[in-house]
C-alpha cells in the first residue's frame, strides 16, 4: 500500500513539473521584434489610489515605442487625468534614458501617477534583466 501511495505521489509531482515546463512568461513576450512587458503580475502590489495600475511597455531596438494602460479600478476622473498626462512621456527614449528620466506626475492624481511611474520602472528593469 505504501509503495502505491509513493508511486502515485511521484507521478503527480512529475506531471505538475512537466505542465509548468512548457509555460511561457506572462510578464514579457516578443512579437515582430517588439518586446512587450506586462506589469499585471510584475507590479501587482503597485497601488494607485484605489487599485493596482497595470500597464504594458512596448520596446523595440532598445527604445520605448509606447505605453499601454490596462484596465483597473482607479477613480475614472483621476485615472483619465493621470494617464493622459503620462501617456507619451517615455515614448522614443532608450531604456537607459527612460530609467533615469524624472517625470512629473499629474496634480490631483498623485497616487495614480506614482503607480504608473513605478510600473514603468519595474517593466524597464525586468526588460534589462530578461531580454
PDB file of C-alpha atoms in Angstrom:
ATOM      1  CA  UNK A   1       0.000   0.000   0.000  1.00  0.00           C
ATOM      2  CA  UNK A   2       2.825   2.374   0.910  1.00  0.00           C
ATOM      3  CA  UNK A   3       4.502   1.683  -2.401  1.00  0.00           C
ATOM      4  CA  UNK A   4       1.311   2.548  -4.324  1.00  0.00           C
ATOM      5  CA  UNK A   5       0.906   5.855  -2.483  1.00  0.00           C
ATOM      6  CA  UNK A   6       4.538   6.811  -3.037  1.00  0.00           C
ATOM      7  CA  UNK A   7       4.330   5.917  -6.725  1.00  0.00           C
ATOM      8  CA  UNK A   8       1.112   7.912  -7.140  1.00  0.00           C
ATOM      9  CA  UNK A   9       2.652  10.964  -5.434  1.00  0.00           C
ATOM     10  CA  UNK A  10       5.758  10.725  -7.603  1.00  0.00           C
ATOM     11  CA  UNK A  11       3.642  10.537 -10.776  1.00  0.00           C
ATOM     12  CA  UNK A  12       1.553  13.502  -9.666  1.00  0.00           C
ATOM     13  CA  UNK A  13       4.636  15.600  -8.923  1.00  0.00           C
ATOM     14  CA  UNK A  14       6.227  14.675 -12.249  1.00  0.00           C
ATOM     15  CA  UNK A  15       3.057  15.685 -14.080  1.00  0.00           C
ATOM     16  CA  UNK A  16       2.977  19.064 -12.343  1.00  0.00           C
ATOM     17  CA  UNK A  17       6.613  19.714 -13.225  1.00  0.00           C
ATOM     18  CA  UNK A  18       6.032  18.824 -16.872  1.00  0.00           C
ATOM     19  CA  UNK A  19       2.929  21.024 -17.075  1.00  0.00           C
ATOM     20  CA  UNK A  20       4.891  24.027 -15.809  1.00  0.00           C
ATOM     21  CA  UNK A  21       7.896  23.410 -18.049  1.00  0.00           C
ATOM     22  CA  UNK A  22       6.190  24.493 -21.257  1.00  0.00           C
ATOM     23  CA  UNK A  23       4.644  27.701 -19.966  1.00  0.00           C
ATOM     24  CA  UNK A  24       5.896  30.965 -21.397  1.00  0.00           C
ATOM     25  CA  UNK A  25       6.454  34.065 -19.337  1.00  0.00           C
ATOM     26  CA  UNK A  26       3.322  36.147 -18.970  1.00  0.00           C
ATOM     27  CA  UNK A  27       5.454  39.110 -17.984  1.00  0.00           C
ATOM     28  CA  UNK A  28       7.431  39.587 -21.213  1.00  0.00           C
ATOM     29  CA  UNK A  29       6.644  38.464 -24.725  1.00  0.00           C
ATOM     30  CA  UNK A  30       8.184  39.248 -28.096  1.00  0.00           C
ATOM     31  CA  UNK A  31       6.251  39.849 -31.290  1.00  0.00           C
ATOM     32  CA  UNK A  32       7.692  41.100 -34.590  1.00  0.00           C
ATOM     33  CA  UNK A  33      10.841  42.378 -32.903  1.00  0.00           C
ATOM     34  CA  UNK A  34       8.946  44.219 -30.164  1.00  0.00           C
ATOM     35  CA  UNK A  35       9.321  43.212 -26.522  1.00  0.00           C
ATOM     36  CA  UNK A  36       6.107  43.718 -24.546  1.00  0.00           C
ATOM     37  CA  UNK A  37       6.459  43.849 -20.776  1.00  0.00           C
ATOM     38  CA  UNK A  38       3.153  43.421 -18.916  1.00  0.00           C
ATOM     39  CA  UNK A  39       3.158  44.586 -15.298  1.00  0.00           C
ATOM     40  CA  UNK A  40      -0.118  42.857 -14.345  1.00  0.00           C
ATOM     41  CA  UNK A  41       1.729  40.273 -12.243  1.00  0.00           C
ATOM     42  CA  UNK A  42       5.086  42.048 -12.023  1.00  0.00           C
ATOM     43  CA  UNK A  43       3.550  45.133 -10.389  1.00  0.00           C
ATOM     44  CA  UNK A  44       0.572  43.524  -8.687  1.00  0.00           C
ATOM     45  CA  UNK A  45       1.478  45.280  -5.432  1.00  0.00           C
ATOM     46  CA  UNK A  46       1.953  48.708  -7.012  1.00  0.00           C
ATOM     47  CA  UNK A  47      -1.145  50.559  -5.909  1.00  0.00           C
ATOM     48  CA  UNK A  48      -2.689  53.742  -7.219  1.00  0.00           C
ATOM     49  CA  UNK A  49      -5.361  55.328  -5.051  1.00  0.00           C
ATOM     50  CA  UNK A  50      -7.901  52.510  -5.432  1.00  0.00           C
ATOM     51  CA  UNK A  51      -6.145  49.583  -7.085  1.00  0.00           C
ATOM     52  CA  UNK A  52      -3.122  48.250  -8.951  1.00  0.00           C
ATOM     53  CA  UNK A  53      -2.461  50.125 -12.207  1.00  0.00           C
ATOM     54  CA  UNK A  54      -1.088  47.574 -14.675  1.00  0.00           C
ATOM     55  CA  UNK A  55       0.355  48.592 -17.996  1.00  0.00           C
ATOM     56  CA  UNK A  56       2.302  47.263 -20.950  1.00  0.00           C
ATOM     57  CA  UNK A  57       5.559  48.786 -22.136  1.00  0.00           C
ATOM     58  CA  UNK A  58       6.463  48.184 -25.785  1.00  0.00           C
ATOM     59  CA  UNK A  59      10.215  48.196 -26.510  1.00  0.00           C
ATOM     60  CA  UNK A  60      11.850  47.850 -29.925  1.00  0.00           C
ATOM     61  CA  UNK A  61      15.583  48.089 -30.585  1.00  0.00           C
ATOM     62  CA  UNK A  62      16.154  49.290 -27.020  1.00  0.00           C
ATOM     63  CA  UNK A  63      13.695  52.191 -27.332  1.00  0.00           C
ATOM     64  CA  UNK A  64      10.250  52.598 -25.859  1.00  0.00           C
ATOM     65  CA  UNK A  65       7.598  52.611 -28.570  1.00  0.00           C
ATOM     66  CA  UNK A  66       4.583  53.167 -26.357  1.00  0.00           C
ATOM     67  CA  UNK A  67       2.938  52.541 -23.027  1.00  0.00           C
ATOM     68  CA  UNK A  68      -0.489  50.926 -22.931  1.00  0.00           C
ATOM     69  CA  UNK A  69      -2.589  51.356 -19.812  1.00  0.00           C
ATOM     70  CA  UNK A  70      -4.569  48.267 -18.827  1.00  0.00           C
ATOM     71  CA  UNK A  71      -7.966  48.127 -17.116  1.00  0.00           C
ATOM     72  CA  UNK A  72      -8.061  48.987 -13.423  1.00  0.00           C
ATOM     73  CA  UNK A  73     -10.496  50.303 -10.830  1.00  0.00           C
ATOM     74  CA  UNK A  74      -8.986  53.721 -10.196  1.00  0.00           C
ATOM     75  CA  UNK A  75     -11.448  56.607  -9.957  1.00  0.00           C
ATOM     76  CA  UNK A  76     -12.164  57.262 -13.660  1.00  0.00           C
ATOM     77  CA  UNK A  77     -11.819  61.054 -13.475  1.00  0.00           C
ATOM     78  CA  UNK A  78      -8.395  60.914 -11.824  1.00  0.00           C
ATOM     79  CA  UNK A  79      -7.177  57.948 -13.841  1.00  0.00           C
ATOM     80  CA  UNK A  80      -8.068  59.758 -17.072  1.00  0.00           C
ATOM     81  CA  UNK A  81      -6.094  62.811 -15.939  1.00  0.00           C
ATOM     82  CA  UNK A  82      -3.046  60.780 -14.898  1.00  0.00           C
ATOM     83  CA  UNK A  83      -2.985  58.514 -17.944  1.00  0.00           C
ATOM     84  CA  UNK A  84      -3.464  61.400 -20.394  1.00  0.00           C
ATOM     85  CA  UNK A  85      -0.669  63.358 -18.715  1.00  0.00           C
ATOM     86  CA  UNK A  86       1.768  60.417 -18.648  1.00  0.00           C
ATOM     87  CA  UNK A  87       0.815  58.614 -21.876  1.00  0.00           C
ATOM     88  CA  UNK A  88       3.738  59.712 -24.055  1.00  0.00           C
ATOM     89  CA  UNK A  89       6.352  60.788 -21.505  1.00  0.00           C
ATOM     90  CA  UNK A  90       8.693  57.871 -22.275  1.00  0.00           C
ATOM     91  CA  UNK A  91       7.989  57.350 -25.999  1.00  0.00           C
ATOM     92  CA  UNK A  92      11.122  57.304 -28.147  1.00  0.00           C
ATOM     93  CA  UNK A  93      13.525  57.180 -25.213  1.00  0.00           C
ATOM     94  CA  UNK A  94      16.117  54.454 -24.860  1.00  0.00           C
ATOM     95  CA  UNK A  95      15.608  52.177 -21.892  1.00  0.00           C
ATOM     96  CA  UNK A  96      18.602  53.797 -20.199  1.00  0.00           C
ATOM     97  CA  UNK A  97      17.213  57.306 -20.747  1.00  0.00           C
ATOM     98  CA  UNK A  98      13.749  56.283 -19.581  1.00  0.00           C
ATOM     99  CA  UNK A  99      15.092  54.726 -16.383  1.00  0.00           C
ATOM    100  CA  UNK A 100      16.729  57.980 -15.346  1.00  0.00           C
ATOM    101  CA  UNK A 101      14.129  60.442 -16.632  1.00  0.00           C
ATOM    102  CA  UNK A 102      12.402  62.462 -13.925  1.00  0.00           C
ATOM    103  CA  UNK A 103       8.722  62.516 -14.855  1.00  0.00           C
ATOM    104  CA  UNK A 104       6.311  64.820 -13.061  1.00  0.00           C
ATOM    105  CA  UNK A 105       3.002  63.291 -12.063  1.00  0.00           C
ATOM    106  CA  UNK A 106      -0.408  64.829 -12.593  1.00  0.00           C
ATOM    107  CA  UNK A 107      -1.531  67.228  -9.874  1.00  0.00           C
ATOM    108  CA  UNK A 108      -4.687  65.867  -8.295  1.00  0.00           C
ATOM    109  CA  UNK A 109      -3.888  62.304  -9.346  1.00  0.00           C
ATOM    110  CA  UNK A 110      -0.697  61.779  -7.380  1.00  0.00           C
ATOM    111  CA  UNK A 111      -1.256  58.162  -6.302  1.00  0.00           C
ATOM    112  CA  UNK A 112      -2.199  57.043  -9.818  1.00  0.00           C
ATOM    113  CA  UNK A 113       0.736  58.947 -11.342  1.00  0.00           C
ATOM    114  CA  UNK A 114       3.206  57.483  -8.867  1.00  0.00           C
ATOM    115  CA  UNK A 115       1.902  53.971  -9.562  1.00  0.00           C
ATOM    116  CA  UNK A 116       2.308  54.446 -13.319  1.00  0.00           C
ATOM    117  CA  UNK A 117       5.880  55.679 -12.877  1.00  0.00           C
ATOM    118  CA  UNK A 118       6.706  52.735 -10.585  1.00  0.00           C
ATOM    119  CA  UNK A 119       5.219  50.240 -13.062  1.00  0.00           C
ATOM    120  CA  UNK A 120       7.225  51.735 -15.924  1.00  0.00           C
ATOM    121  CA  UNK A 121      10.405  51.390 -13.862  1.00  0.00           C
ATOM    122  CA  UNK A 122       9.556  47.761 -12.977  1.00  0.00           C
ATOM    123  CA  UNK A 123       8.943  46.973 -16.648  1.00  0.00           C
ATOM    124  CA  UNK A 124      12.240  48.535 -17.729  1.00  0.00           C
ATOM    125  CA  UNK A 125      14.209  46.713 -15.043  1.00  0.00           C
ATOM    126  CA  UNK A 126      12.556  43.424 -15.986  1.00  0.00           C
ATOM    127  CA  UNK A 127      13.344  44.025 -19.679  1.00  0.00           C
ATOM    128  CA  UNK A 128      17.010  44.696 -18.977  1.00  0.00           C
ATOM    129  CA  UNK A 129      17.387  41.536 -16.891  1.00  0.00           C
ATOM    130  CA  UNK A 130      15.436  39.223 -19.216  1.00  0.00           C
ATOM    131  CA  UNK A 131      15.851  40.366 -22.828  1.00  0.00           C
TER     132      UNK A 131
END
